[in-house]
């Protein structure tokens, strides 16, 4: 099975979701030891960027032109994908509960569905609408029915800002590579985002404190750098490289739906590592999310089947060409070229998102969040 195939892309996206899902369990001991969220995010991004930097330089092999051509993607990934979501998410937490902020932030896939609908003026297929409904219902059960309540409007606005930033992250990750390897985009994006967060922390607009004392992890006293290193390597470096790779294969919309698995894995890790209760409703919610992902993924299968359907009688030679074209469209290639059949409805969204990300390069927009299933206490959103 090729990584560039649909099943391969889903597996890579699932690896990203599992990696992102460990962030809450790993960052919680740091927060309890005195780290502020901004300081933890900054240290995490910078450490992960430095870990990836040698591999990124090797992947480029001196092709600095590719890095220059992809400069807007790097800026979008860093300022939007790493820093932007954190600012919006933590601002939301000042006035609304954690569960509410997370529920709104993880509506990013629906934002992508709606954006494509508006920009292409084409109603999504019933499978996509069904998948969206199942995913939202699953999110509500996993995060908690109490997430829907009367809350401060400004907090809701900031949470929606985080959701939009998360959607932009997937769009930026799914853009044509132009020779820029995913590992290079992840490394330089994390360094840019970490720098932006660090500068913000130094301004004093957000609390920026760190503790260098030993802390408790999995019932054992460990040095302060142990959870940070695990957070940087597993929950950040691996997660970002896998997430960017998966978005290039699956497209932004399907990748964002598979990314909802992060909520499920975050709850599982909180249960296994932190002893938090995993309720039957959460398990049911996880099944609904899986059903939603399957429904949205079915759209690509339907489009591929339509592309492979026989031509009208009397055009026998056109069938072979159509078959070859459809096969190519259904699978794409390992360099991230988008298939015309399966992702035609994302073309306009991608072009518009490019304008968003380039504009963000000089201002701000993102998809970096951490998810911890701790009810009503500030944990990091999923892709922190």
Tab-separated table of C-alpha atoms in Angstrom:
chain	number	residue	atom	x	y	z
A	1	UNK	CA	0.000	0.000	0.000
A	2	UNK	CA	1.402	3.356	-1.053
A	3	UNK	CA	1.394	6.266	1.382
A	4	UNK	CA	0.065	8.427	-1.447
A	5	UNK	CA	-3.075	6.255	-1.736
A	6	UNK	CA	-6.322	7.002	0.088
A	7	UNK	CA	-5.849	4.258	2.731
A	8	UNK	CA	-2.220	5.290	3.192
A	9	UNK	CA	-3.223	8.919	3.674
A	10	UNK	CA	-5.862	7.955	6.244
A	11	UNK	CA	-3.288	5.917	8.187
A	12	UNK	CA	-0.844	8.850	8.196
A	13	UNK	CA	-3.651	11.178	9.341
A	14	UNK	CA	-4.534	8.734	12.124
A	15	UNK	CA	-0.879	8.699	13.242
A	16	UNK	CA	-1.018	12.499	13.401
A	17	UNK	CA	-4.223	12.350	15.458
A	18	UNK	CA	-2.717	9.827	17.882
A	19	UNK	CA	0.405	11.963	18.272
A	20	UNK	CA	-1.563	15.173	18.798
A	21	UNK	CA	-3.809	13.324	21.235
A	22	UNK	CA	-0.921	12.668	23.635
A	23	UNK	CA	-0.312	16.392	24.148
A	24	UNK	CA	-2.851	16.919	26.925
A	25	UNK	CA	-1.526	14.068	29.067
A	26	UNK	CA	2.088	15.212	28.580
A	27	UNK	CA	1.589	18.936	29.086
A	28	UNK	CA	-0.660	18.658	32.144
A	29	UNK	CA	2.230	17.892	34.565
A	30	UNK	CA	4.087	20.951	33.232
A	31	UNK	CA	1.074	23.208	33.799
A	32	UNK	CA	0.597	21.815	37.303
A	33	UNK	CA	4.291	22.443	38.055
A	34	UNK	CA	3.972	26.157	37.264
A	35	UNK	CA	4.393	26.478	33.499
A	36	UNK	CA	2.044	28.993	31.896
A	37	UNK	CA	0.295	27.768	28.714
A	38	UNK	CA	2.100	30.349	26.572
A	39	UNK	CA	5.506	29.319	27.905
A	40	UNK	CA	4.726	25.619	27.436
A	41	UNK	CA	3.548	26.158	23.851
A	42	UNK	CA	6.594	28.288	23.011
A	43	UNK	CA	9.045	25.749	24.454
A	44	UNK	CA	7.230	22.928	22.721
A	45	UNK	CA	7.265	24.612	19.303
A	46	UNK	CA	10.894	25.694	19.488
A	47	UNK	CA	12.124	22.315	20.758
A	48	UNK	CA	10.203	20.440	18.071
A	49	UNK	CA	11.459	22.828	15.377
A	50	UNK	CA	15.066	22.312	16.457
A	51	UNK	CA	14.593	18.530	16.529
A	52	UNK	CA	13.261	18.593	12.964
A	53	UNK	CA	15.734	21.161	11.625
A	54	UNK	CA	18.579	18.726	10.675
A	55	UNK	CA	16.104	16.475	8.852
A	56	UNK	CA	14.555	19.487	7.141
A	57	UNK	CA	17.936	20.723	5.910
A	58	UNK	CA	18.782	17.258	4.629
A	59	UNK	CA	15.453	17.017	2.794
A	60	UNK	CA	16.116	20.347	1.066
A	61	UNK	CA	19.707	19.424	0.073
A	62	UNK	CA	20.528	23.023	-0.649
A	63	UNK	CA	17.381	23.710	-2.688
A	64	UNK	CA	16.768	27.053	-0.982
A	65	UNK	CA	14.615	28.150	-3.904
A	66	UNK	CA	11.926	25.706	-2.752
A	67	UNK	CA	11.963	27.286	0.701
A	68	UNK	CA	11.660	30.760	-0.816
A	69	UNK	CA	8.785	29.703	-3.091
A	70	UNK	CA	7.021	28.208	-0.076
A	71	UNK	CA	7.696	31.193	2.198
A	72	UNK	CA	4.002	32.102	2.448
A	73	UNK	CA	3.132	28.541	3.435
A	74	UNK	CA	5.841	28.620	6.097
A	75	UNK	CA	4.609	31.952	7.451
A	76	UNK	CA	1.014	30.756	7.327
A	77	UNK	CA	1.915	27.520	9.100
A	78	UNK	CA	3.957	29.316	11.753
A	79	UNK	CA	1.957	32.441	12.462
A	80	UNK	CA	-1.412	30.826	11.783
A	81	UNK	CA	-0.934	27.105	12.339
A	82	UNK	CA	1.258	27.346	15.413
A	83	UNK	CA	0.720	30.738	17.053
A	84	UNK	CA	-2.679	31.967	15.848
A	85	UNK	CA	-4.837	29.210	17.286
A	86	UNK	CA	-3.141	29.431	20.656
A	87	UNK	CA	-3.863	33.130	20.999
A	88	UNK	CA	-7.524	32.679	20.086
A	89	UNK	CA	-7.931	29.560	22.227
A	90	UNK	CA	-6.375	30.983	25.387
A	91	UNK	CA	-8.267	34.230	24.901
A	92	UNK	CA	-11.490	32.188	24.728
A	93	UNK	CA	-10.615	30.373	27.950
A	94	UNK	CA	-10.622	33.669	29.813
A	95	UNK	CA	-14.417	33.798	29.654
A	96	UNK	CA	-15.821	30.413	28.552
A	97	UNK	CA	-15.352	26.801	29.790
A	98	UNK	CA	-12.697	24.530	28.281
A	99	UNK	CA	-15.291	22.073	26.932
A	100	UNK	CA	-17.146	24.837	25.103
A	101	UNK	CA	-13.950	26.248	23.597
A	102	UNK	CA	-12.859	22.808	22.404
A	103	UNK	CA	-16.267	21.990	20.906
A	104	UNK	CA	-16.237	25.217	18.901
A	105	UNK	CA	-12.594	24.845	17.836
A	106	UNK	CA	-13.144	21.348	16.503
A	107	UNK	CA	-15.888	22.605	14.216
A	108	UNK	CA	-13.074	23.394	11.763
A	109	UNK	CA	-14.091	20.594	9.342
A	110	UNK	CA	-17.585	22.076	9.095
A	111	UNK	CA	-16.072	25.461	8.329
A	112	UNK	CA	-14.224	23.891	5.408
A	113	UNK	CA	-17.414	22.216	4.159
A	114	UNK	CA	-19.296	25.499	4.366
A	115	UNK	CA	-16.480	27.478	2.754
A	116	UNK	CA	-16.370	25.136	-0.242
A	117	UNK	CA	-20.168	25.244	-0.482
A	118	UNK	CA	-20.224	29.057	-0.582
A	119	UNK	CA	-17.247	29.563	-2.892
A	120	UNK	CA	-18.170	26.853	-5.411
A	121	UNK	CA	-21.970	27.330	-5.097
A	122	UNK	CA	-22.267	23.539	-5.112
A	123	UNK	CA	-24.119	21.779	-2.341
A	124	UNK	CA	-21.985	19.064	-0.700
A	125	UNK	CA	-22.958	15.467	-1.329
A	126	UNK	CA	-25.299	13.794	1.107
A	127	UNK	CA	-22.460	11.651	2.413
A	128	UNK	CA	-20.533	14.801	3.418
A	129	UNK	CA	-23.586	16.327	5.103
A	130	UNK	CA	-24.272	13.048	6.924
A	131	UNK	CA	-20.633	12.795	7.997
A	132	UNK	CA	-20.700	16.369	9.288
A	133	UNK	CA	-23.812	15.677	11.373
A	134	UNK	CA	-22.352	12.464	12.825
A	135	UNK	CA	-19.048	14.170	13.620
A	136	UNK	CA	-20.699	17.058	15.455
A	137	UNK	CA	-22.859	14.667	17.462
A	138	UNK	CA	-19.801	12.587	18.329
A	139	UNK	CA	-17.823	15.652	19.367
A	140	UNK	CA	-20.618	16.755	21.655
A	141	UNK	CA	-20.703	13.357	23.389
A	142	UNK	CA	-16.911	13.018	23.708
A	143	UNK	CA	-16.249	16.552	24.949
A	144	UNK	CA	-19.403	16.610	27.069
A	145	UNK	CA	-23.045	17.687	26.627
A	146	UNK	CA	-22.352	20.488	29.115
A	147	UNK	CA	-20.279	22.216	26.433
A	148	UNK	CA	-23.483	23.806	25.083
A	149	UNK	CA	-24.518	26.578	27.436
A	150	UNK	CA	-25.024	30.308	27.632
A	151	UNK	CA	-21.538	31.815	27.593
A	152	UNK	CA	-19.790	35.119	27.035
A	153	UNK	CA	-20.121	36.243	23.379
A	154	UNK	CA	-16.515	37.451	23.184
A	155	UNK	CA	-15.282	34.068	24.375
A	156	UNK	CA	-17.355	32.356	21.693
A	157	UNK	CA	-15.947	34.761	19.109
A	158	UNK	CA	-12.374	33.915	20.098
A	159	UNK	CA	-13.186	30.187	20.017
A	160	UNK	CA	-14.553	30.533	16.488
A	161	UNK	CA	-11.343	32.378	15.629
A	162	UNK	CA	-9.442	29.296	16.790
A	163	UNK	CA	-11.696	27.079	14.632
A	164	UNK	CA	-11.094	29.245	11.562
A	165	UNK	CA	-7.365	29.178	12.250
A	166	UNK	CA	-7.485	25.385	12.534
A	167	UNK	CA	-9.276	25.200	9.171
A	168	UNK	CA	-6.631	27.421	7.592
A	169	UNK	CA	-3.958	25.085	8.957
A	170	UNK	CA	-5.398	22.182	6.968
A	171	UNK	CA	-5.739	24.294	3.828
A	172	UNK	CA	-2.155	25.569	4.078
A	173	UNK	CA	-0.904	22.019	4.674
A	174	UNK	CA	-2.813	20.738	1.627
A	175	UNK	CA	-1.497	23.366	-0.802
A	176	UNK	CA	0.812	22.193	-3.634
A	177	UNK	CA	4.296	21.599	-2.242
A	178	UNK	CA	6.274	23.504	-4.915
A	179	UNK	CA	9.240	21.331	-3.980
A	180	UNK	CA	9.019	22.068	-0.233
A	181	UNK	CA	9.058	18.756	1.721
A	182	UNK	CA	6.482	18.380	4.523
A	183	UNK	CA	9.242	17.991	7.113
A	184	UNK	CA	10.759	21.327	6.053
A	185	UNK	CA	7.377	23.068	6.224
A	186	UNK	CA	6.830	21.631	9.707
A	187	UNK	CA	10.310	22.527	10.997
A	188	UNK	CA	10.431	26.122	9.787
A	189	UNK	CA	6.759	26.677	10.587
A	190	UNK	CA	7.320	25.579	14.195
A	191	UNK	CA	10.365	27.823	14.543
A	192	UNK	CA	8.452	30.803	13.142
A	193	UNK	CA	5.450	30.096	15.371
A	194	UNK	CA	7.580	29.544	18.461
A	195	UNK	CA	9.366	32.834	17.847
A	196	UNK	CA	6.066	34.701	17.429
A	197	UNK	CA	4.692	33.210	20.664
A	198	UNK	CA	7.912	33.944	22.529
A	199	UNK	CA	7.879	37.585	21.457
A	200	UNK	CA	4.250	37.834	22.501
A	201	UNK	CA	5.088	36.351	25.891
A	202	UNK	CA	7.875	38.876	26.401
A	203	UNK	CA	5.408	41.731	25.869
A	204	UNK	CA	3.520	40.627	28.968
A	205	UNK	CA	0.173	40.415	27.165
A	206	UNK	CA	-0.069	36.782	28.270
A	207	UNK	CA	1.456	35.133	31.358
A	208	UNK	CA	4.853	33.672	30.510
A	209	UNK	CA	6.329	31.626	33.349
A	210	UNK	CA	8.319	28.382	33.440
A	211	UNK	CA	9.413	26.026	36.199
A	212	UNK	CA	12.668	24.066	36.067
A	213	UNK	CA	11.996	21.865	39.089
A	214	UNK	CA	11.397	18.119	38.966
A	215	UNK	CA	7.788	17.140	38.361
A	216	UNK	CA	5.565	14.080	38.474
A	217	UNK	CA	4.822	12.089	35.327
A	218	UNK	CA	3.036	8.728	35.357
A	219	UNK	CA	3.566	8.451	39.087
A	220	UNK	CA	7.329	9.004	38.809
A	221	UNK	CA	9.408	12.090	39.603
A	222	UNK	CA	11.256	13.183	36.449
A	223	UNK	CA	13.342	16.214	35.420
A	224	UNK	CA	11.383	19.132	33.935
A	225	UNK	CA	12.789	18.530	30.462
A	226	UNK	CA	11.529	14.927	30.200
A	227	UNK	CA	7.842	15.702	29.514
A	228	UNK	CA	8.873	18.681	27.378
A	229	UNK	CA	11.045	16.475	25.178
A	230	UNK	CA	8.289	13.867	24.838
A	231	UNK	CA	5.807	16.639	24.084
A	232	UNK	CA	8.088	18.131	21.434
A	233	UNK	CA	9.035	14.879	19.685
A	234	UNK	CA	5.818	12.837	19.879
A	235	UNK	CA	3.035	15.400	20.174
A	236	UNK	CA	4.566	18.081	17.969
A	237	UNK	CA	7.364	17.071	15.583
A	238	UNK	CA	5.885	13.713	14.565
A	239	UNK	CA	2.330	15.059	14.703
A	240	UNK	CA	3.001	18.056	12.456
A	241	UNK	CA	4.985	16.137	9.854
A	242	UNK	CA	2.313	13.422	9.692
A	243	UNK	CA	-0.517	15.966	9.643
A	244	UNK	CA	0.998	18.006	6.812
A	245	UNK	CA	1.782	14.855	4.821
A	246	UNK	CA	-1.762	13.540	5.269
A	247	UNK	CA	-3.344	16.848	4.203
A	248	UNK	CA	-1.264	16.796	1.022
A	249	UNK	CA	-2.599	13.314	0.214
A	250	UNK	CA	-6.221	13.540	1.360
A	251	UNK	CA	-6.968	17.212	0.805
A	252	UNK	CA	-7.869	19.682	3.521
A	253	UNK	CA	-11.462	18.579	4.118
A	254	UNK	CA	-11.017	14.822	4.559
A	255	UNK	CA	-7.797	15.365	6.535
A	256	UNK	CA	-9.631	17.706	8.919
A	257	UNK	CA	-12.340	15.092	9.542
A	258	UNK	CA	-9.787	12.351	10.201
A	259	UNK	CA	-8.107	14.848	12.545
A	260	UNK	CA	-11.178	14.621	14.778
A	261	UNK	CA	-9.773	11.287	15.935
A	262	UNK	CA	-7.510	13.431	18.077
A	263	UNK	CA	-10.412	14.067	20.445
A	264	UNK	CA	-10.937	10.323	20.854
A	265	UNK	CA	-7.266	9.565	21.448
A	266	UNK	CA	-6.913	12.502	23.839
A	267	UNK	CA	-9.719	11.018	25.947
A	268	UNK	CA	-8.108	7.553	25.808
A	269	UNK	CA	-4.709	8.882	26.881
A	270	UNK	CA	-6.320	10.910	29.679
A	271	UNK	CA	-7.959	7.675	30.844
A	272	UNK	CA	-4.832	5.511	30.551
A	273	UNK	CA	-2.209	8.008	31.791
A	274	UNK	CA	-4.129	10.366	34.055
A	275	UNK	CA	-6.854	8.077	35.352
A	276	UNK	CA	-9.715	10.237	34.082
A	277	UNK	CA	-13.043	8.479	33.695
A	278	UNK	CA	-14.075	7.397	30.196
A	279	UNK	CA	-17.878	7.260	30.076
A	280	UNK	CA	-20.148	5.169	27.820
A	281	UNK	CA	-21.382	8.388	26.195
A	282	UNK	CA	-17.818	9.253	25.227
A	283	UNK	CA	-17.354	5.822	23.684
A	284	UNK	CA	-20.581	6.298	21.727
A	285	UNK	CA	-19.339	9.712	20.632
A	286	UNK	CA	-16.141	8.131	19.375
A	287	UNK	CA	-18.134	5.709	17.244
A	288	UNK	CA	-20.162	8.592	15.786
A	289	UNK	CA	-16.959	10.449	14.873
A	290	UNK	CA	-15.649	7.329	13.147
A	291	UNK	CA	-18.938	7.082	11.251
A	292	UNK	CA	-18.641	10.716	10.211
A	293	UNK	CA	-15.111	10.208	8.906
A	294	UNK	CA	-16.218	7.130	6.955
A	295	UNK	CA	-19.132	9.035	5.408
A	296	UNK	CA	-16.952	11.945	4.295
A	297	UNK	CA	-14.328	9.543	2.942
A	298	UNK	CA	-17.037	7.779	0.929
A	299	UNK	CA	-17.315	10.912	-1.236
A	300	UNK	CA	-13.912	10.213	-2.778
A	301	UNK	CA	-14.932	6.628	-3.506
A	302	UNK	CA	-18.140	7.823	-5.186
A	303	UNK	CA	-16.291	10.386	-7.285
A	304	UNK	CA	-13.681	7.821	-8.321
A	305	UNK	CA	-16.437	5.363	-9.287
A	306	UNK	CA	-18.154	8.011	-11.393
A	307	UNK	CA	-14.882	8.847	-13.108
A	308	UNK	CA	-14.359	5.155	-13.913
A	309	UNK	CA	-17.869	4.640	-15.340
A	310	UNK	CA	-17.989	3.520	-19.019
A	311	UNK	CA	-18.337	6.114	-21.746
A	312	UNK	CA	-21.357	6.318	-24.045
A	313	UNK	CA	-21.632	3.613	-26.731
A	314	UNK	CA	-19.773	4.396	-29.888
A	315	UNK	CA	-16.709	5.794	-28.119
A	316	UNK	CA	-14.761	2.615	-27.356
A	317	UNK	CA	-11.335	4.197	-27.508
A	318	UNK	CA	-12.226	7.040	-25.169
A	319	UNK	CA	-12.914	4.565	-22.378
A	320	UNK	CA	-9.302	3.562	-22.012
A	321	UNK	CA	-8.201	7.150	-21.792
A	322	UNK	CA	-10.932	7.934	-19.316
A	323	UNK	CA	-9.941	4.928	-17.227
A	324	UNK	CA	-6.331	6.054	-17.109
A	325	UNK	CA	-7.318	9.613	-16.269
A	326	UNK	CA	-9.733	8.471	-13.586
A	327	UNK	CA	-7.153	6.146	-12.065
A	328	UNK	CA	-4.706	8.995	-11.917
A	329	UNK	CA	-7.327	11.357	-10.505
A	330	UNK	CA	-8.473	8.891	-7.850
A	331	UNK	CA	-5.021	8.208	-6.467
A	332	UNK	CA	-2.889	11.307	-7.119
A	333	UNK	CA	0.882	11.097	-6.708
A	334	UNK	CA	3.344	11.129	-3.863
A	335	UNK	CA	4.310	14.715	-4.537
A	336	UNK	CA	0.955	16.008	-3.343
A	337	UNK	CA	-0.644	16.924	-6.700
A	338	UNK	CA	-4.401	17.267	-6.124
A	339	UNK	CA	-6.661	14.982	-8.149
A	340	UNK	CA	-9.134	16.808	-10.354
A	341	UNK	CA	-12.010	14.388	-9.800
A	342	UNK	CA	-11.861	13.835	-6.053
A	343	UNK	CA	-11.008	17.358	-5.044
A	344	UNK	CA	-12.486	19.644	-7.677
A	345	UNK	CA	-14.735	21.177	-5.050
A	346	UNK	CA	-11.679	22.178	-3.014
A	347	UNK	CA	-9.932	24.020	-5.832
A	348	UNK	CA	-11.669	27.310	-5.248
A	349	UNK	CA	-11.336	26.942	-1.483
A	350	UNK	CA	-7.627	26.255	-1.827
A	351	UNK	CA	-7.110	29.294	-4.023
A	352	UNK	CA	-9.036	31.517	-1.645
A	353	UNK	CA	-7.212	30.045	1.321
A	354	UNK	CA	-3.927	30.854	-0.376
A	355	UNK	CA	-4.994	34.477	-0.380
A	356	UNK	CA	-5.906	34.115	3.285
A	357	UNK	CA	-2.594	32.555	4.189
A	358	UNK	CA	-0.580	35.086	2.229
A	359	UNK	CA	-2.448	37.894	3.872
A	360	UNK	CA	-1.824	36.203	7.164
A	361	UNK	CA	1.848	36.137	6.386
A	362	UNK	CA	1.899	39.810	7.153
A	363	UNK	CA	-0.794	39.741	9.821
A	364	UNK	CA	-2.173	36.591	11.445
A	365	UNK	CA	-4.576	33.589	11.149
A	366	UNK	CA	-3.814	29.012	12.338
A	367	UNK	CA	-4.380	25.343	13.397
A	368	UNK	CA	-2.067	24.569	16.243
A	369	UNK	CA	-4.057	23.304	19.206
A	370	UNK	CA	-3.757	20.942	22.125
A	371	UNK	CA	-6.492	18.735	23.396
A	372	UNK	CA	-6.705	17.460	26.936
A	373	UNK	CA	-9.958	15.842	28.080
A	374	UNK	CA	-9.896	17.375	31.503
A	375	UNK	CA	-13.298	18.747	32.258
A	376	UNK	CA	-13.313	22.461	32.804
A	377	UNK	CA	-9.617	22.951	33.481
A	378	UNK	CA	-7.287	24.696	31.045
A	379	UNK	CA	-5.548	22.044	29.055
A	380	UNK	CA	-3.943	22.599	25.714
A	381	UNK	CA	-6.094	22.322	22.587
A	382	UNK	CA	-5.295	19.399	20.275
A	383	UNK	CA	-2.474	20.603	18.066
A	384	UNK	CA	-0.682	22.749	20.529
